[in-house]
Short mmCIF file of C-alpha atoms in Angstrom, two decimals:
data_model
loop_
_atom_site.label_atom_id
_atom_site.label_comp_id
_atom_site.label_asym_id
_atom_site.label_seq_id
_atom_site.Cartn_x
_atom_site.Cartn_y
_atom_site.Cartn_z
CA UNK A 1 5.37 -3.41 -83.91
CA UNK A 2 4.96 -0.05 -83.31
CA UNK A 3 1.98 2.06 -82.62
CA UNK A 4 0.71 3.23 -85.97
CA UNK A 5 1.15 6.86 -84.75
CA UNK A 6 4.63 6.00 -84.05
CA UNK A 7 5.32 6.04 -87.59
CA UNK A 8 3.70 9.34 -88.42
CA UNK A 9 5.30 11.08 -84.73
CA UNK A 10 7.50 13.11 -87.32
CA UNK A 11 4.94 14.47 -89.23
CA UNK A 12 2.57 15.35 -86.16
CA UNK A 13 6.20 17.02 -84.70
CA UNK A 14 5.91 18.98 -88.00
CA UNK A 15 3.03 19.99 -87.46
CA UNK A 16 3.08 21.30 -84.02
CA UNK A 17 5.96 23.33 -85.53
CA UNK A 18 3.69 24.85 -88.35
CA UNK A 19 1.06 25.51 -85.73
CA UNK A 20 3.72 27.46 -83.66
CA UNK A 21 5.20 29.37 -87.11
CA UNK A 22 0.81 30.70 -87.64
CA UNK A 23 0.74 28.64 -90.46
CA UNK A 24 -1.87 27.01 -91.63
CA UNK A 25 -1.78 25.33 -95.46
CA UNK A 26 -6.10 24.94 -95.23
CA UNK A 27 -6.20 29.12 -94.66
CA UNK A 28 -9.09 28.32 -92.15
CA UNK A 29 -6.53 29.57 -89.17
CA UNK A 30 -6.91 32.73 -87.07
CA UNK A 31 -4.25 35.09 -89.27
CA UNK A 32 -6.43 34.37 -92.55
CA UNK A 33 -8.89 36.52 -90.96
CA UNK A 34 -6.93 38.74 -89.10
CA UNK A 35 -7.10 37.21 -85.57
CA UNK A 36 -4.45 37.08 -83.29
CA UNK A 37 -3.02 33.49 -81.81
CA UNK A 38 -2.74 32.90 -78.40
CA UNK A 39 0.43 33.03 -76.63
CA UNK A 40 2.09 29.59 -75.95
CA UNK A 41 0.36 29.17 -72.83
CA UNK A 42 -2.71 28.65 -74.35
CA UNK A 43 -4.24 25.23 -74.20
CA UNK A 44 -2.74 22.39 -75.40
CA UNK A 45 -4.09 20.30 -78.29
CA UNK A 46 -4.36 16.57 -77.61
CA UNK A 47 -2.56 14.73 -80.02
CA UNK A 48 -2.33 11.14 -81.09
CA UNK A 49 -1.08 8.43 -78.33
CA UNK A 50 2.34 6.93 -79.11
CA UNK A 51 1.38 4.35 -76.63
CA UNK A 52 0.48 0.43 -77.42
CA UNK A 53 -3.46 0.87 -77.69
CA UNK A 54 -4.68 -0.54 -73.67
CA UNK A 55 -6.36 -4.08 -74.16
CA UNK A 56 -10.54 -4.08 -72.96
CA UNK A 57 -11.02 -5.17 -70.10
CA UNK A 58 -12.65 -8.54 -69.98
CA UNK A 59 -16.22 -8.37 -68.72
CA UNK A 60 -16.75 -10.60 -65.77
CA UNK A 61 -18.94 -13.37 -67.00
CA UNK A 62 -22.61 -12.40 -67.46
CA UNK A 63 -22.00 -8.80 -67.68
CA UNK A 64 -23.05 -7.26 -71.26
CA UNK A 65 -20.61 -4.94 -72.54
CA UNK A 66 -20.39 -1.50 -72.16
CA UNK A 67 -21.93 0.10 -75.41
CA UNK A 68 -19.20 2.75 -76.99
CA UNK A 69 -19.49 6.43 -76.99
CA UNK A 70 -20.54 7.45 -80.80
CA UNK A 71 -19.48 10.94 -82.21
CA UNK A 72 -17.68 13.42 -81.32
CA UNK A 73 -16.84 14.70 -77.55
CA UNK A 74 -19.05 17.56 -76.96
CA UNK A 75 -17.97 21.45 -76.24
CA UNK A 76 -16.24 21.92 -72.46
CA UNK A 77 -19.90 22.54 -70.29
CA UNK A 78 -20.30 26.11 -68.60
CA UNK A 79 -21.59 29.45 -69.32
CA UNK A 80 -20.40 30.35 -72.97
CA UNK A 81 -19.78 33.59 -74.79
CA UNK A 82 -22.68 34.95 -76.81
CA UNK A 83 -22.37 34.53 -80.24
CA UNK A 84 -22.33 38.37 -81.14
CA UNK A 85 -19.54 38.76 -78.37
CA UNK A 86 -17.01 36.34 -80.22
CA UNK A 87 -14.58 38.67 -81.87
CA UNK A 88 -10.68 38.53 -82.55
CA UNK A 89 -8.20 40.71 -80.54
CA UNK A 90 -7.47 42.28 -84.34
CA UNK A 91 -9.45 42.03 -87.44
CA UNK A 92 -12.58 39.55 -87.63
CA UNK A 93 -13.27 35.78 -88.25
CA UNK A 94 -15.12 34.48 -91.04
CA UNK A 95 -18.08 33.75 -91.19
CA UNK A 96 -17.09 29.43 -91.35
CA UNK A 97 -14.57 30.90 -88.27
CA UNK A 98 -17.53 32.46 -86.58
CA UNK A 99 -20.21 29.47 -87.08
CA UNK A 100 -17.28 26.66 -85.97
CA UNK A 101 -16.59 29.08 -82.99
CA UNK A 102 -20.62 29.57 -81.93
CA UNK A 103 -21.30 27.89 -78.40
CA UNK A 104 -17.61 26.44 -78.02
CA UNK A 105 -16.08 29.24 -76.55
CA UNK A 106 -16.20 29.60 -72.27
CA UNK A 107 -16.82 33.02 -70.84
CA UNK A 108 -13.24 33.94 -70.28
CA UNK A 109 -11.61 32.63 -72.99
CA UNK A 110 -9.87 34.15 -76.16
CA UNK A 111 -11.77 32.54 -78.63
CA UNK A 112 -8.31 32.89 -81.28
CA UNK A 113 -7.45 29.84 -79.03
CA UNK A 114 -10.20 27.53 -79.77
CA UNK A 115 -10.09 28.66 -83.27
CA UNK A 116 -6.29 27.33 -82.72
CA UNK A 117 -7.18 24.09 -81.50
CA UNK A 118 -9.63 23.58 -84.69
CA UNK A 119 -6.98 24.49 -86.73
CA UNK A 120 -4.25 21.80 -85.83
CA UNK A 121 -6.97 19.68 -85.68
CA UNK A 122 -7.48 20.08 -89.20
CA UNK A 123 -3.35 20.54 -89.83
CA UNK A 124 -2.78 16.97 -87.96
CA UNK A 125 -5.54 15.15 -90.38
CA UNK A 126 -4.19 16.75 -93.61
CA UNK A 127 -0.27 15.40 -92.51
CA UNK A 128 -1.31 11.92 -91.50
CA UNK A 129 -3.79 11.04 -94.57
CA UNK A 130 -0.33 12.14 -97.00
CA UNK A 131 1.56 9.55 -94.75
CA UNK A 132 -1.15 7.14 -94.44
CA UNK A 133 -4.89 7.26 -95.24
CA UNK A 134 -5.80 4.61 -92.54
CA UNK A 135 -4.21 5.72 -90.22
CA UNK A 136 -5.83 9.04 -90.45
CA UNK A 137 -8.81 7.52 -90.27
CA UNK A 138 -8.50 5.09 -87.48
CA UNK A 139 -7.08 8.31 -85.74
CA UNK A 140 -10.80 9.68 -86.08
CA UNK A 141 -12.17 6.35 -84.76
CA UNK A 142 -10.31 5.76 -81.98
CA UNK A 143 -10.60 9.50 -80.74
CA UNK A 144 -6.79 10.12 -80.74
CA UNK A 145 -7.87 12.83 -82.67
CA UNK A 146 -10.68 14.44 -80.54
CA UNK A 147 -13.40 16.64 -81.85
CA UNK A 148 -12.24 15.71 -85.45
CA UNK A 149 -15.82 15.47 -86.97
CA UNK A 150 -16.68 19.16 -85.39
CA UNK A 151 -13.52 20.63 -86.77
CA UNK A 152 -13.91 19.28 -90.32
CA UNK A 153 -17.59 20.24 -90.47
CA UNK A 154 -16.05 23.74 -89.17
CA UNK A 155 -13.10 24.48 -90.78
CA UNK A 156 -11.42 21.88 -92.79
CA UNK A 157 -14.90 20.34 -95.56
CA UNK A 158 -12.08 19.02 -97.86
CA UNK A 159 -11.59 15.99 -94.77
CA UNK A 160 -15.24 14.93 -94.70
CA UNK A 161 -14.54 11.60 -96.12
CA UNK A 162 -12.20 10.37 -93.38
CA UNK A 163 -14.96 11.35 -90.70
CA UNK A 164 -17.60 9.28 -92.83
CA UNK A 165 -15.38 6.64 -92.70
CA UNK A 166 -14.57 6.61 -89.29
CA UNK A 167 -18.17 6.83 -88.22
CA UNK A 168 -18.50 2.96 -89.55
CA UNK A 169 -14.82 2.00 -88.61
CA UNK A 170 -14.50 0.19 -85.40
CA UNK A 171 -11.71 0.35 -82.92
CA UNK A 172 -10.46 -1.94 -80.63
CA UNK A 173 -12.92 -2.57 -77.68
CA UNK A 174 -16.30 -4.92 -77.42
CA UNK A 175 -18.93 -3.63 -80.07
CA UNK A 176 -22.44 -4.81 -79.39
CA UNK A 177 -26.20 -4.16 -80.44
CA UNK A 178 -26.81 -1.01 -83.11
CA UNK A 179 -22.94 -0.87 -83.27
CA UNK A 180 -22.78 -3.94 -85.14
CA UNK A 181 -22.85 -3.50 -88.80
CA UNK A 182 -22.48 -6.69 -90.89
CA UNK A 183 -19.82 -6.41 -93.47
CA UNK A 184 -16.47 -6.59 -94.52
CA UNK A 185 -13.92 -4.91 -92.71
CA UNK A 186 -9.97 -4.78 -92.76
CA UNK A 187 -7.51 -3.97 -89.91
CA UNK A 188 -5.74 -0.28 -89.56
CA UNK A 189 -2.19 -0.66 -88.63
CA UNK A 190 -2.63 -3.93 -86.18
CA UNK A 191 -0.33 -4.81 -83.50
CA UNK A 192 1.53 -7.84 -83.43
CA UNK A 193 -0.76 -8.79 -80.64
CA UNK A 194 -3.99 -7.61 -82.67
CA UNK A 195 -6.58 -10.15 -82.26
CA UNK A 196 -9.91 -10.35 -82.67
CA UNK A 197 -13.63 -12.62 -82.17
CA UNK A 198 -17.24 -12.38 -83.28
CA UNK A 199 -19.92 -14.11 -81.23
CA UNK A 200 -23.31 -14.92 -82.16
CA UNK A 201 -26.74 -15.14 -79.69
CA UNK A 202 -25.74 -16.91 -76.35
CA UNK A 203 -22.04 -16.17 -76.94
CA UNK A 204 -21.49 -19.13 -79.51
CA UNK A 205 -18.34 -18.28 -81.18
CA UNK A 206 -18.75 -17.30 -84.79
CA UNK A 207 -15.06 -16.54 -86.01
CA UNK A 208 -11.77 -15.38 -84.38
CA UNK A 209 -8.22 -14.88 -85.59
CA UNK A 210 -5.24 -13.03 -84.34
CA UNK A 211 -2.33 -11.30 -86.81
CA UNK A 212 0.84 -12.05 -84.66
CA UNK A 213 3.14 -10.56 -87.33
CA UNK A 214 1.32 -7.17 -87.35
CA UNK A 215 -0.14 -7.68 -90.87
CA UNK A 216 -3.47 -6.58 -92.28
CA UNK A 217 -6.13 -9.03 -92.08
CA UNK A 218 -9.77 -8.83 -93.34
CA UNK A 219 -13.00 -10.39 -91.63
CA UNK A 220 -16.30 -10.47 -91.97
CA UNK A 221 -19.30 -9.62 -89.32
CA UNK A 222 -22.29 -11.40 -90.47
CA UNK A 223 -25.82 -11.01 -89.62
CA UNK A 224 -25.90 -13.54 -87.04
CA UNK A 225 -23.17 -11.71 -84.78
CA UNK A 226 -24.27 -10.04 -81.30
CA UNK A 227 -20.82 -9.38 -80.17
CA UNK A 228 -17.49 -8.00 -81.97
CA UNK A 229 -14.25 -7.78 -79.55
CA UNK A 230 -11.19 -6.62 -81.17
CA UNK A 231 -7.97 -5.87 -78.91
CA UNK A 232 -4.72 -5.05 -79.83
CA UNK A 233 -6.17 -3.91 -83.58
CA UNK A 234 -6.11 -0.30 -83.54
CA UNK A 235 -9.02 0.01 -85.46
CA UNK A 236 -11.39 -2.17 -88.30
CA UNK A 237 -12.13 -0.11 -91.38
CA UNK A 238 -14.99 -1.05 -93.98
CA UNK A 239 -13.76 -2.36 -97.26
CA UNK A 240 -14.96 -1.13 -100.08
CA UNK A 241 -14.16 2.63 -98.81
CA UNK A 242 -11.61 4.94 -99.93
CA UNK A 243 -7.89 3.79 -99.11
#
């Protein structure tokens, strides 16, 4: 089966191309306050992976699991530009613009272009949740959207539900300690290698399964678990949310 994002590579494609045209359907992007875009050499946005998500590596026995990152990557480090220096080439940003732009721009930098790379942020969420709501939000999860949480706090409100989501989704990896919620939980778009195990104190297996023909499948992490590995998944939403 096919990388979830696989299925949605059109719409992304058609996005990119509404990016390029200064387009932006949320009118959060640089032209709805007058800025200027960057030329085509400006930074390029990271987009979702087409590639087979990468199995965990298996910890060598007795070693606990590396605990995830949580939230969102922070701003590139360096000296940034002072808030009352931020301004557009032409015109001015709004005041959203100018609060989702305040210590994320680098000395140096035309700020129109990280205002950019908000916007098709924000352009790449709104295409994939009309394709498929899961997906967008496993997307946010697994950080094949980056940043997504600060650009819909910024720019894009109308999206905060897929980042609350997300923030109790889990994606394919070892999940251990505070990252283990007990609940119900579905599969996002699993492999046909998607497969999964929950482990209680001392390692005891508590559950396992696998979903060879790629379909959904829906588990349960219950109080007793101390370890959740899931590879081959894409990501675990919680049921009972929005889908």
């Amino acid at each position: 089966m096919r990388n979830p994002l696989q299925a949605c590579a059109a719409v992304i494609m058609t996005t990119a191309a509404l990016a390029a045209c200064g387009s932006s359907a949320d009118g959060n992007g640089p032209e709805a306050a007058g800025a200027q875009r960057p030329a085509a050499s400006g930074p390029a946005v990271p987009g979702p992976s087409a590639a087979t998500p990468t199995p965990p590596a298996t910890p060598s026995a007795g070693a606990a699991p590396e605990e995830p990152a949580a939230g969102p990557s922070a701003p590139a480090t360096g000296p940034k530009t002072p808030s009352d220096a931020i301004t557009p080439a032409t015109g001015t940003f709004t005041k959203k613009q100018q609060e989702y732009l305040r210590e994320r721009v680098p000395k140096g930098m035309d700020p129109a272009a990280v205002l950019q790379t908000g916007q098709e942020t924000c352009d790449k969420l709104r295409y994939l949740v009309k394709a498929d709501r899961d997906t967008a939000v496993g997307a946010i999860a697994t950080e094949e959207i980056p940043d997504a949480a600060d650009a819909v706090a910024g720019l894009c409100p109308q999206h905060q539900d897929l980042v609350d989501e997300a923030a109790y989704a889990y994606p394919d990896g070892v999940h251990t300690g505070k990252r283990l919620r007990p609940g119900a939980y579905r599969s996002a778009s699993p492999t046909a290698a998607c497969s999964w195990q929950i482990a209680g104190a001392g390692g005891r297996e508590l559950s396992s399964g696998s979903s060879d023909t790629g379909a959904s499948r829906k588990i349960t992490i219950p109080t007793s678990a101390r370890t959740f590995t899931s590879t081959g998944c894409y990501a675990w939403l919680p049921e009972g949310a929005k889908g």
